PDB file of C-alpha atoms in Angstrom:
ATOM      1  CA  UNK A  17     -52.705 273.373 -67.451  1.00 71.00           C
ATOM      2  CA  UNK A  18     -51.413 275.894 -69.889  1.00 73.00           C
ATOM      3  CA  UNK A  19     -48.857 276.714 -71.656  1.00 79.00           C
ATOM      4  CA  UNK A  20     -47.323 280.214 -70.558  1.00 76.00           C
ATOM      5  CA  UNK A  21     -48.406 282.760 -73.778  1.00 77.00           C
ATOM      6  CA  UNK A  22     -44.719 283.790 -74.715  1.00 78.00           C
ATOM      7  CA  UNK A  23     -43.278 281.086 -74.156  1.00 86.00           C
ATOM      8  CA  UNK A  24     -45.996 279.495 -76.489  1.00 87.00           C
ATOM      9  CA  UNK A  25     -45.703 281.775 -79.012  1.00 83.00           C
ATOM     10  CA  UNK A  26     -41.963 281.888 -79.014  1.00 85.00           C
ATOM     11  CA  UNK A  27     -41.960 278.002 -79.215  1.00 87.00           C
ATOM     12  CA  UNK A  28     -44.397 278.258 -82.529  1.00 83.00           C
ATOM     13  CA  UNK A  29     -42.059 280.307 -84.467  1.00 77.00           C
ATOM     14  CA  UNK A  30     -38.948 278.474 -83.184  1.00 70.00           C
ATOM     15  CA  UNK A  31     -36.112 277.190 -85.607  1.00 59.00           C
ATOM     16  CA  UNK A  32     -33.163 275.566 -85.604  1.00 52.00           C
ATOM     17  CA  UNK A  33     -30.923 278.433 -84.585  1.00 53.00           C
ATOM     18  CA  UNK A  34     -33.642 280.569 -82.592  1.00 56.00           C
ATOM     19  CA  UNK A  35     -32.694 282.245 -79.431  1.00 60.00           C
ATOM     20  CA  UNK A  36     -33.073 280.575 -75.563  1.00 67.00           C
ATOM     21  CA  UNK A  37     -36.035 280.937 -74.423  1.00 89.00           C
ATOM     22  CA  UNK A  38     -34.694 282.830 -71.295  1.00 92.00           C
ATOM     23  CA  UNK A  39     -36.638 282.946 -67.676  1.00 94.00           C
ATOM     24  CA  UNK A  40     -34.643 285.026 -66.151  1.00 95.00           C
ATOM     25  CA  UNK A  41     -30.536 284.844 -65.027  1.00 96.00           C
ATOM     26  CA  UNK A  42     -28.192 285.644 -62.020  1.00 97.00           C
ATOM     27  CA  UNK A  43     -24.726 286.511 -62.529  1.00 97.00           C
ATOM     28  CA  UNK A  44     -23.423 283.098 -64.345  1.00 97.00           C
ATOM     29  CA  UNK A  45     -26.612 280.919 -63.752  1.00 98.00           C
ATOM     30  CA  UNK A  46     -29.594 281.334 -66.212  1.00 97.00           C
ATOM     31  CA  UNK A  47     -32.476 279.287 -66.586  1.00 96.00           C
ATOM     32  CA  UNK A  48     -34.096 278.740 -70.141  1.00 95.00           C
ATOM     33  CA  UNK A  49     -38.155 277.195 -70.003  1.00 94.00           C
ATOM     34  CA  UNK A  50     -38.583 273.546 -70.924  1.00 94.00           C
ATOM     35  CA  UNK A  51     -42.595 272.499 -71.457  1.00 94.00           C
ATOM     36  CA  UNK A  52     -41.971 269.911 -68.746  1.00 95.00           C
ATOM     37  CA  UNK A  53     -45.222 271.113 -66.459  1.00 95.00           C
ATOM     38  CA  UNK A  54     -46.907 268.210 -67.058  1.00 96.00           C
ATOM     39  CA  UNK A  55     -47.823 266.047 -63.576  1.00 97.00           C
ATOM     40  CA  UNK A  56     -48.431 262.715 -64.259  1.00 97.00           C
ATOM     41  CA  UNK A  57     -50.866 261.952 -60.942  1.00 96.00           C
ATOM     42  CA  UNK A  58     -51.399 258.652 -61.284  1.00 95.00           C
ATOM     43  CA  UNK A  59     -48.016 257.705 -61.415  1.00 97.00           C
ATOM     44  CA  UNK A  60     -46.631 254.750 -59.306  1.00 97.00           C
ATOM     45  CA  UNK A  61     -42.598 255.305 -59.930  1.00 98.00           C
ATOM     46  CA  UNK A  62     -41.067 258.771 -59.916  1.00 98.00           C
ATOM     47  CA  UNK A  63     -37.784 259.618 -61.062  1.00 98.00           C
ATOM     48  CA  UNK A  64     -36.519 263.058 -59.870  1.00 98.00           C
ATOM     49  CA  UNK A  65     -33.445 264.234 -62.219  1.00 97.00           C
ATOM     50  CA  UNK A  66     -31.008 267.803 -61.804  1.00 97.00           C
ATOM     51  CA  UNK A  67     -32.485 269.874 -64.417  1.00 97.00           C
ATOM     52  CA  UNK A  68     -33.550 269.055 -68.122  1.00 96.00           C
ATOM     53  CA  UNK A  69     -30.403 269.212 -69.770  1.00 93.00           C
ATOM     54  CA  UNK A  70     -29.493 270.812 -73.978  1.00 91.00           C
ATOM     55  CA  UNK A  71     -30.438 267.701 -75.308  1.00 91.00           C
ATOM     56  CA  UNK A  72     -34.270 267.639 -73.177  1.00 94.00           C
ATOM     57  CA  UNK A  73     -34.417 270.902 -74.324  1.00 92.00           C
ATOM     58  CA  UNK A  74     -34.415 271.073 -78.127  1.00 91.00           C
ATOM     59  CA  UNK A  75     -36.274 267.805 -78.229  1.00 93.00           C
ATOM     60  CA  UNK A  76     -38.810 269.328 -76.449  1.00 93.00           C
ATOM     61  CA  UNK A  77     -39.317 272.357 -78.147  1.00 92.00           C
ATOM     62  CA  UNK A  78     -39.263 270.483 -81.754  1.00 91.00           C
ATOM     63  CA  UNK A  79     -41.966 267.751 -79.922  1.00 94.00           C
ATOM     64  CA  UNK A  80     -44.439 270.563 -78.750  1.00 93.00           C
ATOM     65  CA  UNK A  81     -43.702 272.772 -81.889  1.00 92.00           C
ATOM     66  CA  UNK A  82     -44.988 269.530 -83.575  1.00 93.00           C
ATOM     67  CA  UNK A  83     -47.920 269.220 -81.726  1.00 94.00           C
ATOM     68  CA  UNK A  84     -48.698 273.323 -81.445  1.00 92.00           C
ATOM     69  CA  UNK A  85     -49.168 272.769 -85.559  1.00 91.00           C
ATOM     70  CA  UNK A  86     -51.201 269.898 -85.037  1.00 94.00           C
ATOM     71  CA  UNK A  87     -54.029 272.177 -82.911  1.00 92.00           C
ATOM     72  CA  UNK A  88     -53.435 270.029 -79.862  1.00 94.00           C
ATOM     73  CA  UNK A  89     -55.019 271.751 -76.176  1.00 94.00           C
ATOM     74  CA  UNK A  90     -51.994 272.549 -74.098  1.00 93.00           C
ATOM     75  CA  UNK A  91     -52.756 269.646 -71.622  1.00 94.00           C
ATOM     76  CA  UNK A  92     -52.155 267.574 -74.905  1.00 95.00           C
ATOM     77  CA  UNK A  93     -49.138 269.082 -75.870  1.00 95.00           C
ATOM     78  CA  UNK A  94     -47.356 269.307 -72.234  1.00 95.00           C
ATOM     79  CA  UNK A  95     -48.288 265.606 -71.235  1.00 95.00           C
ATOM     80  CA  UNK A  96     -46.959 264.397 -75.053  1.00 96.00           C
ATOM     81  CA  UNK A  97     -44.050 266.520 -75.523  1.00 96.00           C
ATOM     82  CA  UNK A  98     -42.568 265.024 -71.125  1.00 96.00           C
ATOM     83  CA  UNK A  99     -43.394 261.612 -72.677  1.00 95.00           C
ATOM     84  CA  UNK A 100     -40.742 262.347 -76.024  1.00 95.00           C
ATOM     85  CA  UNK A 101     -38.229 263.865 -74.235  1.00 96.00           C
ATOM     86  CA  UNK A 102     -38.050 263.587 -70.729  1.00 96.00           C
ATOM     87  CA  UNK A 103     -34.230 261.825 -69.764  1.00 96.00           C
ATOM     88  CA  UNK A 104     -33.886 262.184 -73.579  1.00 93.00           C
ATOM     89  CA  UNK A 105     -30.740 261.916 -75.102  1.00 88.00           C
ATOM     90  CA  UNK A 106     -28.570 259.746 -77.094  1.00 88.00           C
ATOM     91  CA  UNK A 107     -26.691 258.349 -73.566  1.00 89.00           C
ATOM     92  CA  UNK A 108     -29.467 259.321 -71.393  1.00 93.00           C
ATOM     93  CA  UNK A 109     -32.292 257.367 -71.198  1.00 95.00           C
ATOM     94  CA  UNK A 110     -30.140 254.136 -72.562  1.00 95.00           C
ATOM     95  CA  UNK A 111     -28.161 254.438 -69.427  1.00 95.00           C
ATOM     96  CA  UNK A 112     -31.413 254.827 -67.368  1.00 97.00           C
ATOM     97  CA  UNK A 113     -33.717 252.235 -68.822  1.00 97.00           C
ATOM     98  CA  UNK A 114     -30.345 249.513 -68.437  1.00 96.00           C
ATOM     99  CA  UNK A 115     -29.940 250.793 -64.827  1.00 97.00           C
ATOM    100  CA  UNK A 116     -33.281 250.303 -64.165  1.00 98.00           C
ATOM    101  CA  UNK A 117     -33.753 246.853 -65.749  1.00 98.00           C
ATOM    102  CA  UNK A 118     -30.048 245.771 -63.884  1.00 97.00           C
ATOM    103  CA  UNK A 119     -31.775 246.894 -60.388  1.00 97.00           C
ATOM    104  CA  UNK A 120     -34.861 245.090 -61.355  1.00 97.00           C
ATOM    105  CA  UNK A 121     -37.011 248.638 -60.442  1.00 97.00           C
ATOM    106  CA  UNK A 122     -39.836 247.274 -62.943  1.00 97.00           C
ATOM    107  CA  UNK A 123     -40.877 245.123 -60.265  1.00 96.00           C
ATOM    108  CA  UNK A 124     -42.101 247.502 -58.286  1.00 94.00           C
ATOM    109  CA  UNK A 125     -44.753 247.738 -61.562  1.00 94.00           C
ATOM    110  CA  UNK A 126     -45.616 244.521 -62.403  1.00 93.00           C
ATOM    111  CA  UNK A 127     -41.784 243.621 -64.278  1.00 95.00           C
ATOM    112  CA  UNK A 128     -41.244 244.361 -67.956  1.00 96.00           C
ATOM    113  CA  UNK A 129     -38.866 246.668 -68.986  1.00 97.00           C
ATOM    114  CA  UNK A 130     -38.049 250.749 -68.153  1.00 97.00           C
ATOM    115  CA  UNK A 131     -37.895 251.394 -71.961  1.00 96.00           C
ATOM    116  CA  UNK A 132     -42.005 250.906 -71.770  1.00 96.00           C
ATOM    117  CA  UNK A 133     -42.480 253.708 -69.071  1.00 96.00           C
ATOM    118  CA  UNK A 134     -41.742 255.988 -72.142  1.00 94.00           C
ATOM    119  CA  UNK A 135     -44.186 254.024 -74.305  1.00 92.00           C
ATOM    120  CA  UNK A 136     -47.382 252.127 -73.617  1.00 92.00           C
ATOM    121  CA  UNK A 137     -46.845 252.112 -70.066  1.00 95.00           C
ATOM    122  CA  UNK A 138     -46.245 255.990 -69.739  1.00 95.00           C
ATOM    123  CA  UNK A 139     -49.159 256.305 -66.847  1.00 95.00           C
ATOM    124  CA  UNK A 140     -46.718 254.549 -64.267  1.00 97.00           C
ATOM    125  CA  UNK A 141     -43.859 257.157 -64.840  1.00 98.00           C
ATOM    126  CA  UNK A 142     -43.659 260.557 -63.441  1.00 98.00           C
ATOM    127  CA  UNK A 143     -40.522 262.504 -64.864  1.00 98.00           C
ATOM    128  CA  UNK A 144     -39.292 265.674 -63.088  1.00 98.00           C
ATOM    129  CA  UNK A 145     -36.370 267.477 -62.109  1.00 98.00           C
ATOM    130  CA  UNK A 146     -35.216 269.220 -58.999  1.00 98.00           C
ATOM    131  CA  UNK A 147     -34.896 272.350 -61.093  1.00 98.00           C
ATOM    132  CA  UNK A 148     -37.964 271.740 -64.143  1.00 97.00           C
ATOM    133  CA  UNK A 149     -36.503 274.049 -66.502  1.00 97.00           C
ATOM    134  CA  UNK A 150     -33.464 273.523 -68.104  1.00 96.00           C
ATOM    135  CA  UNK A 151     -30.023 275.597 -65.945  1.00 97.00           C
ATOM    136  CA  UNK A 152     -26.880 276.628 -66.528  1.00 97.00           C
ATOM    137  CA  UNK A 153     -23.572 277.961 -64.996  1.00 97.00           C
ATOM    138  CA  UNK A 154     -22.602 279.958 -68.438  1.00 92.00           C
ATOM    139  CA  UNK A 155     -23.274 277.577 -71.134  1.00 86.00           C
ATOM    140  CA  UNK A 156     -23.161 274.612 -69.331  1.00 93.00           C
ATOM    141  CA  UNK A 157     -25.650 272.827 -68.244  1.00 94.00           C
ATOM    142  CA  UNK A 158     -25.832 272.585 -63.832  1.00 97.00           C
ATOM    143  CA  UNK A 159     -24.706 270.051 -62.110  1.00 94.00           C
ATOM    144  CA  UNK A 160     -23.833 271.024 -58.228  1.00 96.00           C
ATOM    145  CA  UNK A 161     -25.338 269.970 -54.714  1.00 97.00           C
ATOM    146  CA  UNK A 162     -28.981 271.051 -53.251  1.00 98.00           C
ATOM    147  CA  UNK A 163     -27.176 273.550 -51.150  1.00 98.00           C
ATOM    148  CA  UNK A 164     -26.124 275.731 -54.331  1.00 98.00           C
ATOM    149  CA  UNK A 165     -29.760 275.564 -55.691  1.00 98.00           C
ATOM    150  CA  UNK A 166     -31.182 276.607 -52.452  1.00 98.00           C
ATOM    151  CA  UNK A 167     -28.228 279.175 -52.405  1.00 98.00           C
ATOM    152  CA  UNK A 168     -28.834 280.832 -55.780  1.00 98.00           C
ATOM    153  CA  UNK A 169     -32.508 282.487 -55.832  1.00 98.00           C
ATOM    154  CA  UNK A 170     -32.882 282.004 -59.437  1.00 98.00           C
ATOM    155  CA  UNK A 171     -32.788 278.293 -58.780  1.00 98.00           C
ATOM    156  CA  UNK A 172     -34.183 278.064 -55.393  1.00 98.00           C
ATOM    157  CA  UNK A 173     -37.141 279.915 -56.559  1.00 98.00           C
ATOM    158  CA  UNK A 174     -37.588 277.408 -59.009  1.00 98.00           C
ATOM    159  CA  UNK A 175     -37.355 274.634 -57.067  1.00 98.00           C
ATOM    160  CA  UNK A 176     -39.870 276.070 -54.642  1.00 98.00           C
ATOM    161  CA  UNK A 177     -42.203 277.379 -57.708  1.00 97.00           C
ATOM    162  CA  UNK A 178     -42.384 274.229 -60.090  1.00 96.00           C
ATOM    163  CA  UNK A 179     -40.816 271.345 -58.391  1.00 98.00           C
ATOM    164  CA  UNK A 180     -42.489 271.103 -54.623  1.00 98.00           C
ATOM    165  CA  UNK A 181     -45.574 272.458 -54.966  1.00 97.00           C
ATOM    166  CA  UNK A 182     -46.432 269.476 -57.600  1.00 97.00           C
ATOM    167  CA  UNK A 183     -45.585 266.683 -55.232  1.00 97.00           C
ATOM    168  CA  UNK A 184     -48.769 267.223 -53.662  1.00 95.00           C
ATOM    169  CA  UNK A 185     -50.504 266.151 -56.486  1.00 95.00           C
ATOM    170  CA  UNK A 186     -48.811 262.721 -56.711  1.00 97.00           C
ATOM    171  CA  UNK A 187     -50.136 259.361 -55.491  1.00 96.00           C
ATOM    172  CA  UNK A 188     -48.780 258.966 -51.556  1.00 93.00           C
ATOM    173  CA  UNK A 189     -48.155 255.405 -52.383  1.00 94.00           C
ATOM    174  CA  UNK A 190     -45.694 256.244 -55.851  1.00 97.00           C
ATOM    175  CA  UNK A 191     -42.406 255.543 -55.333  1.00 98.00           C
ATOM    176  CA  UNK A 192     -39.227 258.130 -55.893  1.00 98.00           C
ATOM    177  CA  UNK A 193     -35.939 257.320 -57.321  1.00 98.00           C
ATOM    178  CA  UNK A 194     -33.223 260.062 -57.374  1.00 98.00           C
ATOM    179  CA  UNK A 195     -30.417 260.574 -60.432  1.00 97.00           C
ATOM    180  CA  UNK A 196     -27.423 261.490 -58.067  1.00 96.00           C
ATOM    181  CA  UNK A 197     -27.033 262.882 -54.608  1.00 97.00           C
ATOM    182  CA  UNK A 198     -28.509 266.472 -55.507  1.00 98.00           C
ATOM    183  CA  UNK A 199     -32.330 264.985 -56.474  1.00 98.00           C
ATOM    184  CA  UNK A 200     -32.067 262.506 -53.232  1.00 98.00           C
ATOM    185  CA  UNK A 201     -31.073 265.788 -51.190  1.00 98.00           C
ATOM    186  CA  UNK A 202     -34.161 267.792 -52.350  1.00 98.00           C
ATOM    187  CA  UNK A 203     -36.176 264.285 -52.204  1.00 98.00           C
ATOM    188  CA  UNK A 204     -34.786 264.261 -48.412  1.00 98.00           C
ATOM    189  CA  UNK A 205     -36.104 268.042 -47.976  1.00 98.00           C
ATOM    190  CA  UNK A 206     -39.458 267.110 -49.089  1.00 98.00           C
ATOM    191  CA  UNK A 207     -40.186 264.311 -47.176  1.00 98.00           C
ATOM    192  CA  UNK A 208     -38.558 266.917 -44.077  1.00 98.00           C
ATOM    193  CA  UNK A 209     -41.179 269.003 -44.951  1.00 97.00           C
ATOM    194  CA  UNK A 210     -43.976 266.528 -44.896  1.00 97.00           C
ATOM    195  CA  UNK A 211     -44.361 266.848 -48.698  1.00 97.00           C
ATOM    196  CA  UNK A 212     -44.073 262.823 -49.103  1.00 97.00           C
ATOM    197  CA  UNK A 213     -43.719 259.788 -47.353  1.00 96.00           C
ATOM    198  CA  UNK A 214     -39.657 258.980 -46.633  1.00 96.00           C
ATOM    199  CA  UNK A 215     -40.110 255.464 -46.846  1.00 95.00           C
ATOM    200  CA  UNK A 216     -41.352 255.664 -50.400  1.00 96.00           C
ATOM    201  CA  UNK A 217     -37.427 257.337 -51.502  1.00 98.00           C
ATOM    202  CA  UNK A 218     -35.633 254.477 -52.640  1.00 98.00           C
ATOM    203  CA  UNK A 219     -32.251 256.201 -53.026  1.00 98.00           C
ATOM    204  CA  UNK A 220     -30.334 257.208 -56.484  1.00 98.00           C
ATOM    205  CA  UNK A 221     -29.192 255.729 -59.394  1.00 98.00           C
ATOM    206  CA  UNK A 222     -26.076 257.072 -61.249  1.00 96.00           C
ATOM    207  CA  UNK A 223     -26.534 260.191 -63.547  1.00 91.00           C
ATOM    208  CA  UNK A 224     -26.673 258.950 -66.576  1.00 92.00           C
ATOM    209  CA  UNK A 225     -25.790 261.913 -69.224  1.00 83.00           C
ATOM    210  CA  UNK A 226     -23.021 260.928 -71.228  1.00 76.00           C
ATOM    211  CA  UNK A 227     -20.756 263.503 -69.188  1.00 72.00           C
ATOM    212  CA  UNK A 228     -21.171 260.948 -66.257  1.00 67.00           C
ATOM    213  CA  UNK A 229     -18.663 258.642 -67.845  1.00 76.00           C
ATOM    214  CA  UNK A 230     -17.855 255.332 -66.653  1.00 89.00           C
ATOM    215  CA  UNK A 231     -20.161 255.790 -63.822  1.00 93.00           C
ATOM    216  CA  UNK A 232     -22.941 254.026 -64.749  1.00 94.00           C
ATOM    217  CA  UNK A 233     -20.446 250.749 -65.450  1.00 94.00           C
ATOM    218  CA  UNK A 234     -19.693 251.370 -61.552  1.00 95.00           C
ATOM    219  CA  UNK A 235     -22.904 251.615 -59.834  1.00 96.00           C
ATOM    220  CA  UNK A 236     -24.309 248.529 -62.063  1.00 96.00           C
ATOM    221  CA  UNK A 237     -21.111 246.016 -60.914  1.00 94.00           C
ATOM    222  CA  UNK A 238     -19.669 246.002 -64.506  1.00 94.00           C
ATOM    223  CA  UNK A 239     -16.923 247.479 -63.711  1.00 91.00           C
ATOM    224  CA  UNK A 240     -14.706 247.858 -60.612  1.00 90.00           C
ATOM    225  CA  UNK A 241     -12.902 250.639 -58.766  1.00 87.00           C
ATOM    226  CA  UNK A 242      -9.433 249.107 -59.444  1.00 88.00           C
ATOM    227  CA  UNK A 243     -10.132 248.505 -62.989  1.00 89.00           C
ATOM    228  CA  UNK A 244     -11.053 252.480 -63.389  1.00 87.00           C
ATOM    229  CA  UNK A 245      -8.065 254.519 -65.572  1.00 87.00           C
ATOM    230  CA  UNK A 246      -6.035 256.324 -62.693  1.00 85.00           C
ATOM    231  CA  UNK A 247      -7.098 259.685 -64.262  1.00 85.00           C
ATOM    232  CA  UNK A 248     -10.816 258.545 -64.522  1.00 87.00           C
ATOM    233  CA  UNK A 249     -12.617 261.383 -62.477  1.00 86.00           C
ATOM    234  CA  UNK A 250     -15.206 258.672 -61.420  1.00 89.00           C
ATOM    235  CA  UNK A 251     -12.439 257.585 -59.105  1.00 89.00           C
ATOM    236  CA  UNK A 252     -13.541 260.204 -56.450  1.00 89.00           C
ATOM    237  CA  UNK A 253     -16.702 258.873 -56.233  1.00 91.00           C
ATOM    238  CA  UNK A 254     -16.410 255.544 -57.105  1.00 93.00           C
ATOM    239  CA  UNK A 255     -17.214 254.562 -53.199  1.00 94.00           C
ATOM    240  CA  UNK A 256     -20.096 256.329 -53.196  1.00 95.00           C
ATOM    241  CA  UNK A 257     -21.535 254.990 -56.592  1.00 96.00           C
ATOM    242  CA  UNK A 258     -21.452 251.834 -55.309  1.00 96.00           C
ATOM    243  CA  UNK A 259     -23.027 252.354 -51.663  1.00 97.00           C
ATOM    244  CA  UNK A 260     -25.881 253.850 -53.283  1.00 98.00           C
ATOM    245  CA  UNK A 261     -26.184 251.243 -55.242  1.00 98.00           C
ATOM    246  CA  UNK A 262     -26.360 248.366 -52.837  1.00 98.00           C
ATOM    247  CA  UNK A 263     -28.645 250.715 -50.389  1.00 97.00           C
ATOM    248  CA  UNK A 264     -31.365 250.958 -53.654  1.00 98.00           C
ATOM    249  CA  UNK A 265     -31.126 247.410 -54.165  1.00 97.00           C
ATOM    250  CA  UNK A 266     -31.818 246.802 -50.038  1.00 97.00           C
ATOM    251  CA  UNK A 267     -34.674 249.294 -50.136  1.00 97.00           C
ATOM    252  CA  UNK A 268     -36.175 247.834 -53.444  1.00 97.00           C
ATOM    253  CA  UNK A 269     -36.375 244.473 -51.989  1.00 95.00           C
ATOM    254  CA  UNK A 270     -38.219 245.542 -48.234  1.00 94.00           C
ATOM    255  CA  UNK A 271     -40.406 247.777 -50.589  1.00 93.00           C
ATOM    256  CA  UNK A 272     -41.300 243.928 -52.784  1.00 92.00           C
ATOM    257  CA  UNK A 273     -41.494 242.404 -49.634  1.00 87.00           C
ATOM    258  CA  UNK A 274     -43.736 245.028 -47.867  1.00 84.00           C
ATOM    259  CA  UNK A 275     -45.676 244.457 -51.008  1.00 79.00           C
ATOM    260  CA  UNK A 276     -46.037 240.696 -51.035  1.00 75.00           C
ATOM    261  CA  UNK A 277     -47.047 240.580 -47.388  1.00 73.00           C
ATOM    262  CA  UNK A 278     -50.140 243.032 -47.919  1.00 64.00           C
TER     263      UNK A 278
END
């Protein structure tokens, strides 16, 4: 696996203030490249996010910029630089290592806690996105349904480039965990398409970027619809937050109990 020669180059000389590194664009939508082409295949638990967001970005970039200095091989660099930043973020990965302990996901790896799948237990996590490099709508970062990636080419052909072709190269037996209803839509796709096993999807967590709000503090039981601020956008989809979460939680346990009985 190697790191694409512009994009490499560009990355080396990168500072603070340097310039997107732009794949391409349509009308508002562009799509900037993240080193995220890393595919962990021995992975047990996969968590399928949106699209790397700002924050993924730059800590990327700084990570394999690191590492480029260093004289690491690109297979180095890429599987190092997903392990720093992927579901980085200040809100980010706090929200998804506390949803992930509250569901009790670890479980499915022997317990412990998520914040190890980004240290010494790195091997069991396979990070990816619906969209793998980082896209946006003018400057913000995307955040609509399957059926507007599939509808924009830009971000269709993504999809269809760097996200489903690697699924093959996943264990059959890893299990996949969606961040919203857009990843468990393309999730749903795949396993239409043969591309995995359905019964291994066990259903989405909240988002959990710091634009997400109190949703999180739904979907975990900490906080309830009628205690959410009348103007709290969350409202909306309040319902939905907390279907998804009991539905994980059901799956979770007949995947533990499948488990046990073998």
């Amino acid at each position: 696996m190697e790191i694409a020669a512009a994009f490499k180059n560009a990355i080396a000389k990168s500072g603070k203030d340097a310039a997107p590194l732009l794949i391409g664009s349509e009308g508002r939508y562009s799509l900037e490249y993240v080193p995220f082409e890393h595919v962990n295949t021995e992975a047990r638990l996969v968590i399928v996010g949106i699209t790397p967001g700002p924050n993924q970005r730059d800590d990327a970039y700084v990570e394999a910029k690191l590492l480029l200095r260093r004289g690491l091989t690109d297979e180095e660099i890429l599987s190092r630089t997903k392990k720093h930043a992927a579901f980085g973020g200040p809100a980010m990965r706090p929200n998804l290592e506390r949803m992930l302990d509250a569901m009790g996901v670890m479980d499915l790896v022997g317990g412990g806690r998520a914040a190890e799948l980004w240290a010494g237990r790195a091997d069991l996590l396979h990070a990816t996105s619906v969209v793998p490099h980082a896209a946006f709508v003018g400057r913000k970062p995307f955040a609509g349904s399957f059926e507007e990636i599939l509808r924009i080419e830009l971000l269709r052909c993504c999809f269809e480039r760097d996200f489903l072709p690697t699924l093959s190269g996943l264990a059959r037996d890893a299990h996949y965990i969606a961040l919203g209803p857009t990843p468990a839509a393309a999730l749903s796709f795949a396993a239409d398409k043969g591309l995995i096993d359905r019964s291994r999807i066990l259903g989405w967590l909240a988002h959990p970027s710091r634009q997400g709000g109190s949703q999180v503090s739904v979907y975990l039981g900490e906080k309830k619809i009628s205690e959410l601020d009348p103007k709290d956008p969350v409202r909306h989809r309040a319902a939905a937050l907390v279907a998804a979460a009991e539905d994980l939680r059901t799956r979770l346990e007949a995947s533990l109990d499948a488990r046990a009985v073998a």
